[in-house]
Coordinates of C-alpha atoms in Angstrom, one line a residue:
M1 CA 0.0 0.0 0.0
N2 CA 2.5 2.5 -1.2
K3 CA 0.0 5.4 -1.4
L4 CA -1.7 4.9 2.0
I5 CA -1.3 8.1 4.1
Y6 CA -3.7 7.6 7.0
L7 CA -4.2 4.4 9.1
N8 CA -6.6 4.4 12.0
L9 CA -6.6 1.4 14.3
R10 CA -8.2 3.1 17.3
E11 CA -9.6 0.9 20.0
C12 CA -8.4 -2.4 18.4
T13 CA -8.2 -3.9 21.8
S14 CA -7.0 -7.3 20.6
L15 CA -4.1 -5.9 18.7
K16 CA -0.8 -6.9 20.3
S17 CA 1.8 -5.9 17.8
L18 CA 2.3 -4.5 14.3
P19 CA 3.9 -6.7 11.6
E20 CA 7.6 -6.4 11.2
G21 CA 9.4 -5.8 7.9
I22 CA 6.7 -3.7 6.1
N23 CA 7.2 -0.1 4.9
L24 CA 4.2 2.0 4.1
K25 CA 6.2 4.6 2.2
S26 CA 3.5 7.3 2.2
L27 CA 2.0 6.9 5.7
K28 CA 1.8 10.2 7.5
T29 CA -0.8 9.5 10.3
L30 CA -0.8 6.4 12.4
I31 CA -3.5 6.1 15.2
L32 CA -3.1 3.3 17.7
S33 CA -5.0 5.1 20.6
G34 CA -6.9 2.8 22.9
C35 CA -5.1 -0.4 21.7
S36 CA -4.9 -1.5 25.3
N37 CA -3.1 -4.8 24.5
L38 CA -0.5 -3.3 22.1
Q39 CA 2.8 -4.1 23.9
E40 CA 5.3 -3.5 21.1
F41 CA 5.6 -0.8 18.5
H42 CA 7.6 -1.2 15.3
I43 CA 8.3 1.5 12.8
I44 CA 6.2 0.7 9.7
S45 CA 7.0 4.0 7.9
E46 CA 9.7 6.5 8.2
N47 CA 7.5 9.3 6.8
I48 CA 5.1 9.4 9.8
E49 CA 4.2 12.9 10.9
S50 CA 1.6 12.1 13.6
L51 CA 1.9 9.1 15.9
Y52 CA -0.9 8.3 18.4
L53 CA -0.1 5.6 21.0
E54 CA -2.4 7.0 23.7
G55 CA -3.6 4.3 26.2
S56 CA -1.6 1.5 24.7
A57 CA 0.4 -1.1 26.8
I58 CA 3.8 -0.4 25.4
E59 CA 6.7 -0.4 27.9
Q60 CA 9.2 1.4 25.7
I61 CA 9.5 3.1 22.4
V62 CA 11.6 1.3 19.8
E63 CA 15.2 2.5 19.6
H64 CA 16.2 4.4 16.4
I65 CA 13.1 6.4 16.6
G66 CA 15.4 9.2 15.3
S67 CA 14.8 7.8 11.9
L68 CA 11.3 9.4 12.0
C69 CA 12.8 12.7 10.8
N70 CA 9.3 14.0 9.7
L71 CA 7.6 13.3 13.1
I72 CA 5.7 16.4 14.3
L73 CA 3.4 14.9 17.0
L74 CA 4.1 12.0 19.4
N75 CA 1.2 11.3 21.7
L76 CA 1.9 8.8 24.5
K77 CA -0.8 9.9 26.9
N78 CA -1.9 7.4 29.5
C79 CA 0.7 4.7 28.5
R80 CA 0.8 3.6 32.1
R81 CA 3.3 0.8 31.4
L82 CA 5.8 3.0 29.6
K83 CA 9.1 3.0 31.6
Y84 CA 11.6 4.3 29.1
L85 CA 12.0 6.8 26.2
P86 CA 14.6 6.1 23.5
N87 CA 18.0 7.7 24.0
D88 CA 17.9 9.1 20.5
L89 CA 14.8 11.1 21.2
Y90 CA 16.8 14.3 20.5
K91 CA 17.2 13.3 16.9
L92 CA 13.5 14.0 16.2
K93 CA 14.3 17.4 14.8
S94 CA 10.8 18.0 13.4
L95 CA 9.0 17.2 16.6
Q96 CA 6.7 20.0 17.8
E97 CA 4.6 18.3 20.4
L98 CA 5.4 15.5 22.9
I99 CA 2.6 14.3 25.2
L100 CA 3.6 12.1 28.2
S101 CA 0.7 13.0 30.5
G102 CA -0.5 10.0 32.5
C103 CA 2.6 7.9 31.9
S104 CA 2.7 7.0 35.6
A105 CA 5.6 4.5 35.3
L106 CA 7.9 6.9 33.5
E107 CA 10.6 8.0 35.9
S108 CA 13.2 9.8 33.7
L109 CA 13.8 11.6 30.5
P110 CA 16.7 10.7 28.3
P111 CA 19.5 13.3 27.7
I112 CA 18.6 15.9 25.1
K113 CA 22.1 16.2 23.7
E114 CA 21.3 18.5 20.8
E115 CA 18.8 21.3 20.4
M116 CA 15.3 20.2 19.5
E117 CA 14.6 23.5 17.7
C118 CA 11.0 22.6 16.8
L119 CA 9.7 21.3 20.1
E120 CA 7.2 23.8 21.5
I121 CA 4.9 21.7 23.7
L122 CA 5.9 19.2 26.4
L123 CA 3.2 17.8 28.7
M124 CA 4.3 15.6 31.6
D125 CA 1.3 15.6 33.9
G126 CA 0.9 12.6 36.2
T127 CA 4.4 11.1 35.5
T128 CA 6.9 10.1 38.2
I129 CA 9.8 11.8 36.6
K130 CA 12.1 12.7 39.5
Q131 CA 14.7 14.9 37.7
T132 CA 15.7 16.2 34.4
P133 CA 18.9 14.8 32.7
E134 CA 22.2 16.6 33.0
K135 CA 21.9 17.9 29.5
I136 CA 18.6 19.1 28.0
C137 CA 18.4 21.5 25.1
L138 CA 14.8 22.8 24.8
S139 CA 15.3 26.5 24.5
K140 CA 12.4 27.0 22.1
L141 CA 9.8 25.4 24.4
K142 CA 6.5 27.4 24.5
M143 CA 4.2 25.2 26.6
F144 CA 5.2 23.1 29.6
S145 CA 2.9 21.2 31.9
F146 CA 3.8 19.1 35.0
C147 CA 0.5 18.9 36.9
G148 CA -0.3 16.2 39.4
S149 CA 3.2 15.2 40.4
S150 CA 3.5 12.2 42.7
I151 CA 6.9 13.4 43.9
K152 CA 7.1 14.7 47.5
G153 CA 9.8 16.4 49.4
T154 CA 11.1 18.4 46.5
T155 CA 10.7 22.0 45.2
G156 CA 9.6 20.6 41.8
L157 CA 11.8 23.2 40.1
I158 CA 14.5 20.6 39.3
L159 CA 11.9 19.2 36.9
L160 CA 11.7 22.3 34.8
P161 CA 13.4 21.5 31.4
F162 CA 13.4 25.0 30.0
S163 CA 16.2 26.8 31.7
G164 CA 17.2 29.7 29.5
S165 CA 14.1 29.5 27.4
S166 CA 12.9 32.9 26.3
F167 CA 9.9 31.6 24.4
L168 CA 7.9 30.0 27.2
S169 CA 4.3 31.3 27.1
D170 CA 2.3 28.7 29.0
L171 CA 3.4 27.1 32.3
Y172 CA 1.2 24.7 34.2
L173 CA 2.6 23.5 37.5
T174 CA -0.5 22.5 39.4
N175 CA 0.1 20.2 42.5
S176 CA 3.9 19.9 41.8
Y177 CA 5.1 20.4 45.5
I178 CA 6.7 23.7 44.6
D179 CA 7.4 25.8 47.7
K180 CA 9.3 28.7 46.1
L181 CA 9.7 30.3 42.7
P182 CA 13.1 31.6 41.6
D183 CA 13.8 35.3 41.9
N184 CA 14.7 35.5 38.2
F185 CA 11.3 34.4 37.2
S186 CA 11.0 37.5 35.1
S187 CA 13.3 36.0 32.5
F188 CA 10.2 34.3 31.0
H189 CA 9.2 37.6 29.6
L190 CA 6.7 36.1 27.0
L191 CA 4.8 34.1 29.7
R192 CA 1.1 34.4 29.2
C193 CA -0.4 31.7 31.4
L194 CA 1.0 30.7 34.8
C195 CA -0.8 28.0 36.8
L196 CA 0.5 27.3 40.3
S197 CA -2.6 25.9 42.1
R198 CA -2.2 23.4 44.9
N199 CA 1.4 24.2 45.6
N200 CA 3.2 25.1 48.9
I201 CA 4.4 28.6 48.0
E202 CA 4.1 31.3 50.6
T203 CA 4.6 34.3 48.3
L204 CA 5.5 35.1 44.8
P205 CA 8.8 36.8 43.8
E206 CA 8.6 40.5 43.3
S207 CA 10.1 40.1 39.8
I208 CA 6.7 38.7 38.7
E209 CA 5.6 42.3 38.2
K210 CA 8.0 42.4 35.1
L211 CA 6.1 39.7 33.3
H212 CA 4.4 42.2 31.0
C213 CA 2.7 39.6 28.8
L214 CA 1.1 37.6 31.7
W215 CA -2.7 37.6 31.4
L216 CA -3.7 34.5 33.5
L217 CA -2.5 33.7 37.0
D218 CA -4.0 30.6 38.7
L219 CA -3.3 30.3 42.5
K220 CA -6.2 28.2 43.5
H221 CA -5.8 26.2 46.8
C222 CA -2.3 27.5 47.5
C223 CA -3.1 27.0 51.2
K224 CA 0.3 28.5 52.5
L225 CA 0.2 31.6 50.3
N226 CA 0.1 34.5 52.8
S227 CA 0.9 37.6 50.6
L228 CA 0.9 38.9 47.0
P229 CA 3.4 41.4 45.6
V230 CA 2.6 43.9 42.9
L231 CA 1.2 41.9 40.0
P232 CA 1.7 42.6 36.2
S233 CA -0.5 45.3 34.7
S234 CA -1.3 42.9 31.8
L235 CA -3.3 40.5 34.0
Q236 CA -6.8 39.7 32.9
Y237 CA -7.7 36.8 35.2
V238 CA -6.4 36.2 38.7
D239 CA -7.9 33.3 40.6
A240 CA -6.9 32.8 44.2
N241 CA -9.8 30.6 45.3
G242 CA -9.2 28.7 48.5
C243 CA -6.0 30.6 49.5
V244 CA -7.0 30.3 53.2
S245 CA -3.8 31.9 54.5
L246 CA -3.8 34.9 52.2
E247 CA -3.7 38.1 54.4
K248 CA -1.6 40.7 52.6
I249 CA -2.1 42.1 49.1
A250 CA 0.2 44.8 47.6
K251 CA -1.2 48.3 47.3
P252 CA -1.8 48.8 44.5
V253 CA -2.5 45.3 43.3
T254 CA -1.1 46.2 39.9
L255 CA 0.3 49.4 38.5
P256 CA -2.5 50.5 36.1
L257 CA -1.6 51.8 32.6
V258 CA -3.3 54.7 31.0
T259 CA -3.2 52.8 27.7
D260 CA -4.8 49.7 29.2
R261 CA -7.6 48.0 27.2
M262 CA -7.6 44.7 29.1
H263 CA -10.7 43.7 31.1
T264 CA -9.7 42.1 34.4
T265 CA -11.2 39.6 36.9
F266 CA -9.9 39.2 40.4
I267 CA -11.3 36.1 42.2
F268 CA -10.6 35.7 46.0
T269 CA -13.3 33.2 46.9
D270 CA -12.8 31.4 50.2
C271 CA -9.9 33.8 51.1
F272 CA -11.2 34.2 54.6
K273 CA -8.2 36.0 56.1
L274 CA -8.5 39.0 53.9
N275 CA -9.5 41.8 56.2
R276 CA -11.6 44.9 55.3
S277 CA -8.6 47.1 54.4
E278 CA -7.3 44.4 52.0
Q279 CA -10.7 44.1 50.4
E280 CA -10.9 47.9 50.0
A281 CA -7.5 47.9 48.3
I282 CA -8.8 45.3 45.8
V283 CA -11.9 47.4 45.2
A284 CA -9.9 50.7 44.9
Q285 CA -7.7 49.0 42.3
A286 CA -10.8 47.9 40.3
Q287 CA -12.2 51.4 40.5
L288 CA -9.1 53.0 39.0
K289 CA -8.7 50.4 36.3
S290 CA -12.4 50.7 35.3
Q291 CA -12.0 54.5 34.9
L292 CA -8.9 54.0 32.7
L293 CA -10.6 51.4 30.6
A294 CA -13.7 53.5 30.1
R295 CA -11.5 56.5 29.2
T296 CA -9.6 54.4 26.6
S297 CA -12.9 53.2 25.2
L298 CA -14.3 56.7 24.8
Q299 CA -11.1 57.9 23.3
H300 CA -11.2 55.2 20.6
N301 CA -14.9 55.7 20.0
H302 CA -15.8 52.1 20.7
K303 CA -19.3 51.3 19.5
G304 CA -21.8 48.8 20.8
L305 CA -22.4 47.3 24.2
V306 CA -19.7 45.6 26.2
L307 CA -21.5 42.8 28.1
E308 CA -18.4 41.6 30.1
P309 CA -17.4 43.9 33.0
L310 CA -14.5 46.2 32.7
V311 CA -13.3 44.9 36.0
A312 CA -14.8 42.3 38.3
V313 CA -13.9 41.3 41.8
C314 CA -15.1 38.7 44.3
F315 CA -14.3 38.0 47.9
P316 CA -16.0 36.5 51.1
G317 CA -18.4 38.8 52.9
N318 CA -22.0 39.8 53.3
D319 CA -21.8 43.6 53.1
I320 CA -22.0 45.9 50.1
P321 CA -19.7 48.9 50.3
S322 CA -21.5 52.0 51.7
W323 CA -20.7 54.2 48.7
F324 CA -23.2 52.2 46.5
C325 CA -26.0 54.8 46.3
Y326 CA -28.8 52.4 45.7
Q327 CA -29.0 49.2 47.9
R328 CA -31.8 46.7 48.5
M329 CA -32.3 43.4 50.2
G330 CA -33.2 40.7 47.8
S331 CA -32.2 40.3 44.1
S332 CA -33.7 43.5 42.4
I333 CA -33.6 47.2 42.5
E334 CA -36.2 49.7 41.2
T335 CA -35.5 53.4 41.6
D336 CA -35.9 56.9 40.1
L337 CA -32.6 58.5 39.1
L338 CA -31.7 62.0 40.0
P339 CA -32.4 64.7 37.3
H340 CA -29.5 65.3 34.9
W341 CA -28.0 61.9 35.8
C342 CA -26.9 61.4 32.2
N343 CA -24.3 64.1 31.6
S344 CA -21.1 64.1 29.5
K345 CA -19.2 62.5 32.4
F346 CA -21.4 59.4 32.6
I347 CA -19.4 56.2 32.1
G348 CA -21.7 53.4 33.2
A349 CA -22.7 51.5 36.4
S350 CA -21.0 49.8 39.2
L351 CA -23.0 46.8 40.4
S352 CA -22.7 44.6 43.5
V353 CA -24.4 41.6 45.0
V354 CA -24.1 39.4 48.0
V355 CA -24.6 35.8 47.0
S356 CA -25.4 33.1 49.5
F357 CA -23.9 29.7 48.8
K358 CA -25.3 28.1 51.9
D359 CA -27.8 25.9 49.9
N360 CA -25.0 24.9 47.5
E361 CA -24.5 21.6 49.3
G362 CA -23.8 18.8 46.7
H363 CA -23.8 21.2 43.8
H364 CA -20.7 21.6 41.6
A365 CA -20.6 24.2 38.8
N366 CA -17.7 24.3 36.4
R367 CA -18.8 27.7 35.4
L368 CA -20.8 30.3 37.3
S369 CA -21.9 33.7 36.1
V370 CA -23.5 36.5 38.1
R371 CA -25.7 38.4 35.7
C372 CA -27.9 41.5 35.7
K373 CA -30.9 42.4 33.5
C374 CA -31.4 46.2 33.6
E375 CA -33.9 48.6 32.1
F376 CA -34.0 52.4 31.8
K377 CA -37.3 54.1 31.2
N378 CA -38.1 57.8 30.8
Q379 CA -41.4 59.7 31.4
N380 CA -42.4 59.4 27.7
G381 CA -42.6 55.6 28.0
Q382 CA -39.4 55.1 26.0
S383 CA -37.1 52.4 27.4
I384 CA -33.9 50.5 26.8
S385 CA -32.9 47.2 28.3
F386 CA -29.8 45.0 28.2
S387 CA -27.9 42.5 30.4
F388 CA -24.6 42.7 32.1
C389 CA -22.2 40.1 33.6
L390 CA -20.9 41.0 37.1
G391 CA -18.3 38.2 37.0
G392 CA -17.9 34.6 38.1
W393 CA -15.5 31.9 37.1
N394 CA -14.8 29.2 34.5
E395 CA -12.9 26.2 35.9
S396 CA -11.6 25.3 32.4
C397 CA -9.8 28.6 32.3
G398 CA -6.2 27.9 33.2
S399 CA -4.8 24.5 34.4
S400 CA -6.0 21.4 32.7
C401 CA -6.1 19.8 36.2
H402 CA -9.1 21.8 37.3
E403 CA -11.9 20.9 39.7
S404 CA -15.3 22.3 40.5
R405 CA -15.2 24.7 43.4
K406 CA -17.7 24.4 46.1
L407 CA -18.5 27.4 48.3
R408 CA -20.6 27.4 51.5
S409 CA -20.5 31.0 52.7
D410 CA -21.7 34.4 51.5
H411 CA -19.5 36.2 48.9
V412 CA -19.5 39.8 47.5
F413 CA -19.3 40.4 43.8
I414 CA -18.5 43.9 42.5
S415 CA -18.2 44.9 38.8
Y416 CA -17.7 48.1 36.8
N417 CA -19.6 48.1 33.5
N418 CA -19.5 50.5 30.7
C419 CA -23.0 51.3 29.4
S420 CA -22.5 54.9 28.2
V421 CA -22.7 54.2 24.5
P422 CA -26.2 52.5 24.4
I423 CA -27.6 55.0 27.0
L424 CA -26.3 58.1 25.1
E425 CA -27.6 56.7 21.8
W426 CA -31.0 56.0 23.4
R427 CA -31.0 59.6 24.7
E428 CA -30.1 61.1 21.4
K429 CA -33.0 59.2 19.7
S430 CA -35.6 60.5 22.2
N431 CA -37.3 63.8 21.9
D432 CA -35.5 66.9 23.3
S433 CA -32.3 64.9 23.7
N434 CA -30.5 68.0 25.0
R435 CA -32.6 67.9 28.1
C436 CA -32.4 65.0 30.7
H437 CA -35.8 63.5 31.2
P438 CA -36.7 62.0 34.6
T439 CA -35.7 58.4 34.4
S440 CA -36.5 55.2 36.3
A441 CA -34.2 52.2 36.3
S442 CA -34.6 48.6 37.4
F443 CA -31.9 45.9 37.9
E444 CA -32.6 42.2 38.4
F445 CA -29.7 40.0 39.5
Y446 CA -29.4 36.2 39.0
L447 CA -26.9 33.4 38.6
T448 CA -26.3 31.0 35.7
D449 CA -24.3 27.8 35.1
E450 CA -22.3 26.6 32.1
T451 CA -25.5 26.0 30.1
E452 CA -26.8 29.5 30.8
R453 CA -29.5 28.0 33.0
K454 CA -30.5 29.9 36.1
L455 CA -29.1 28.5 39.3
E456 CA -31.7 28.0 42.1
C457 CA -29.3 26.7 44.7
C458 CA -27.4 30.0 45.0
K459 CA -29.3 33.1 45.9
V460 CA -28.7 36.8 45.6
I461 CA -29.6 38.1 49.1
R462 CA -28.5 41.8 48.7
C463 CA -27.8 44.0 45.7
G464 CA -26.5 47.5 45.0
M465 CA -25.9 49.9 42.1
S466 CA -24.1 53.2 41.7
L467 CA -23.6 55.3 38.6
L468 CA -20.1 55.8 37.3
Y469 CA -18.8 59.3 36.3
A470 CA -15.4 60.3 34.9
P471 CA -13.5 63.0 36.9
D472 CA -13.2 66.5 35.6
E473 CA -10.0 67.4 33.9
N474 CA -8.9 69.6 36.8
D475 CA -9.6 66.9 39.4
R476 CA -6.3 66.0 41.2
G477 CA -6.6 62.5 42.7
F478 CA -2.8 62.0 43.2
Q479 CA -1.3 64.5 45.6
G480 CA -1.9 67.3 43.1
I481 CA -1.2 65.2 40.0
R482 CA -3.9 64.0 37.7
V483 CA -4.5 60.3 37.5
T484 CA -3.6 60.1 33.8
D485 CA -0.3 62.0 34.3
T486 CA 0.8 59.7 37.0
V487 CA -0.2 56.5 35.2
E488 CA 1.4 57.7 31.9
R489 CA 4.7 58.4 33.7
T490 CA 4.5 55.0 35.4
F491 CA 3.9 53.3 32.1
S492 CA 6.8 55.1 30.4
E493 CA 9.2 54.3 33.2
A494 CA 8.2 50.6 33.2
L495 CA 8.9 50.0 29.6
V496 CA 11.4 52.6 28.4
T497 CA 15.1 52.7 29.4
I498 CA 15.8 56.3 30.3
R499 CA 19.3 57.5 29.2
G500 CA 21.6 58.3 32.0
Q501 CA 19.6 56.5 34.7
S502 CA 20.1 52.9 35.9
H503 CA 17.3 50.4 36.0
S504 CA 17.7 50.4 39.8
R505 CA 16.9 54.1 39.9
I506 CA 13.8 53.6 37.8
E507 CA 12.7 50.8 40.1
E508 CA 13.3 52.9 43.1
R509 CA 11.1 55.7 41.8
R510 CA 8.4 53.2 40.8
N511 CA 8.5 51.4 44.2
G512 CA 8.5 54.6 46.1
K513 CA 6.9 57.9 45.2
I514 CA 4.6 56.7 42.4
R515 CA 3.1 53.8 44.4
D516 CA 2.5 56.1 47.4
E517 CA 0.7 58.5 45.0
I518 CA -1.5 55.7 43.8
L519 CA -2.3 54.7 47.4
D520 CA -3.5 58.2 48.2
M521 CA -5.9 58.3 45.3
S522 CA -9.3 59.7 46.2
I523 CA -12.1 57.2 45.5
S524 CA -14.6 60.1 45.1
S525 CA -12.9 61.2 41.9
I526 CA -14.0 58.0 40.2
I527 CA -17.4 57.1 41.7
G528 CA -20.2 59.3 42.8
G529 CA -23.1 61.4 41.6
P530 CA -23.2 64.0 38.8
R531 CA -21.4 67.2 39.5
S532 CA -23.4 70.2 40.6

């Protein structure tokens, strides 16, 4: 069969071996996944590009696998009897993806004597690999996963086979018995996803702030984590669920950038040691970031309705901050807005709810969303309605070794939503658009699961709303310096090397004066009623 390019023997559970001595010259894809009795593998074509041996019973890969010079994908997932990899593995110069997840008998990697320039993905979840070989050349690696390690009494960092790699973008180290990250962690300057859940770390290195590409940080169930340093401004999703020892959070949580366009979610569910001041620091950070995001949106004339929140935060508690102008018990608010509420400074609405999870016993949701259906109506009977998301979580976001979270206490959700565009367009279409009509507004809050179905086991027991307004140009929220000036200077110092000044001087200025200025920001310059 000289022209055969695709051979699928998936789930042939009686197959024990492939015939020796044949050569399918054109074969590019060979699928032997689920061949649970396949104990030996022989090379039947040297032109194979994709080889699937997932779930087979092989104990070792045939030597001279280096002859597969075109091999791009080697999938050995859940080969639970696999003990050895061939010593000439490094000769697979075209290999881009190597999957060893679930190879629970695999205790070591062979030496990688020469650079594997194409290898970008290495997955070793659930193996018993105790250390990397003395020589390993994987400088082009982009994704590495070592979740679910069975090794105890080690930092886990000796397992990382990417020393010197400047291309790493996704790093998954869930449950790898890591108790400390190296101080030079910022060398992974292209890192986008970092999953450290269920490890023994007590804090993160301060150099993590320099990871300017990082957008996801997963810290779930790091039970010894007691503090967080300043985090990268690029972060869009931070999940610290179940960090029961977390007490201190840097102020500010991140250094906001005036050019920021990234929506952000901070999740601190079941972080019971966070006191009121720490929670207020998180909320203040969200307030500033929401203002900057709304400002950027207005500057770029973004059209349409943004359903996702500009910023969303969640933490344990049962009180809505007192600055929410409209508060009610239950899951809905109906109110008349003040005259001239919709002026040129109007940005949107800040929304908050207290959700009771006490009746959540036995219920697991991989995804939970807190949502709000709102309606604005004027005295002429004209109305506009739309829905918002206040936040929530998606367990599939981040580590592949995720699990459903199960909360049993009340939690506060706060979001900042930009709704200025649809409101202003609605106003312009109404009669006498230059004059603000008396307006009533209603907000109904509810929760949904991954199927968008309403959840009855979790209840909104209190809700709040406050209108968001941009500060005037002459408002000075930072010790006599406008918010935008301070953040722009911070941004330029973070990313531009200033001639004649050392990096340490720049860091000193950032860590000192500028951060103090951000701490002293006046909350009233961001949230409140319309100006008189």
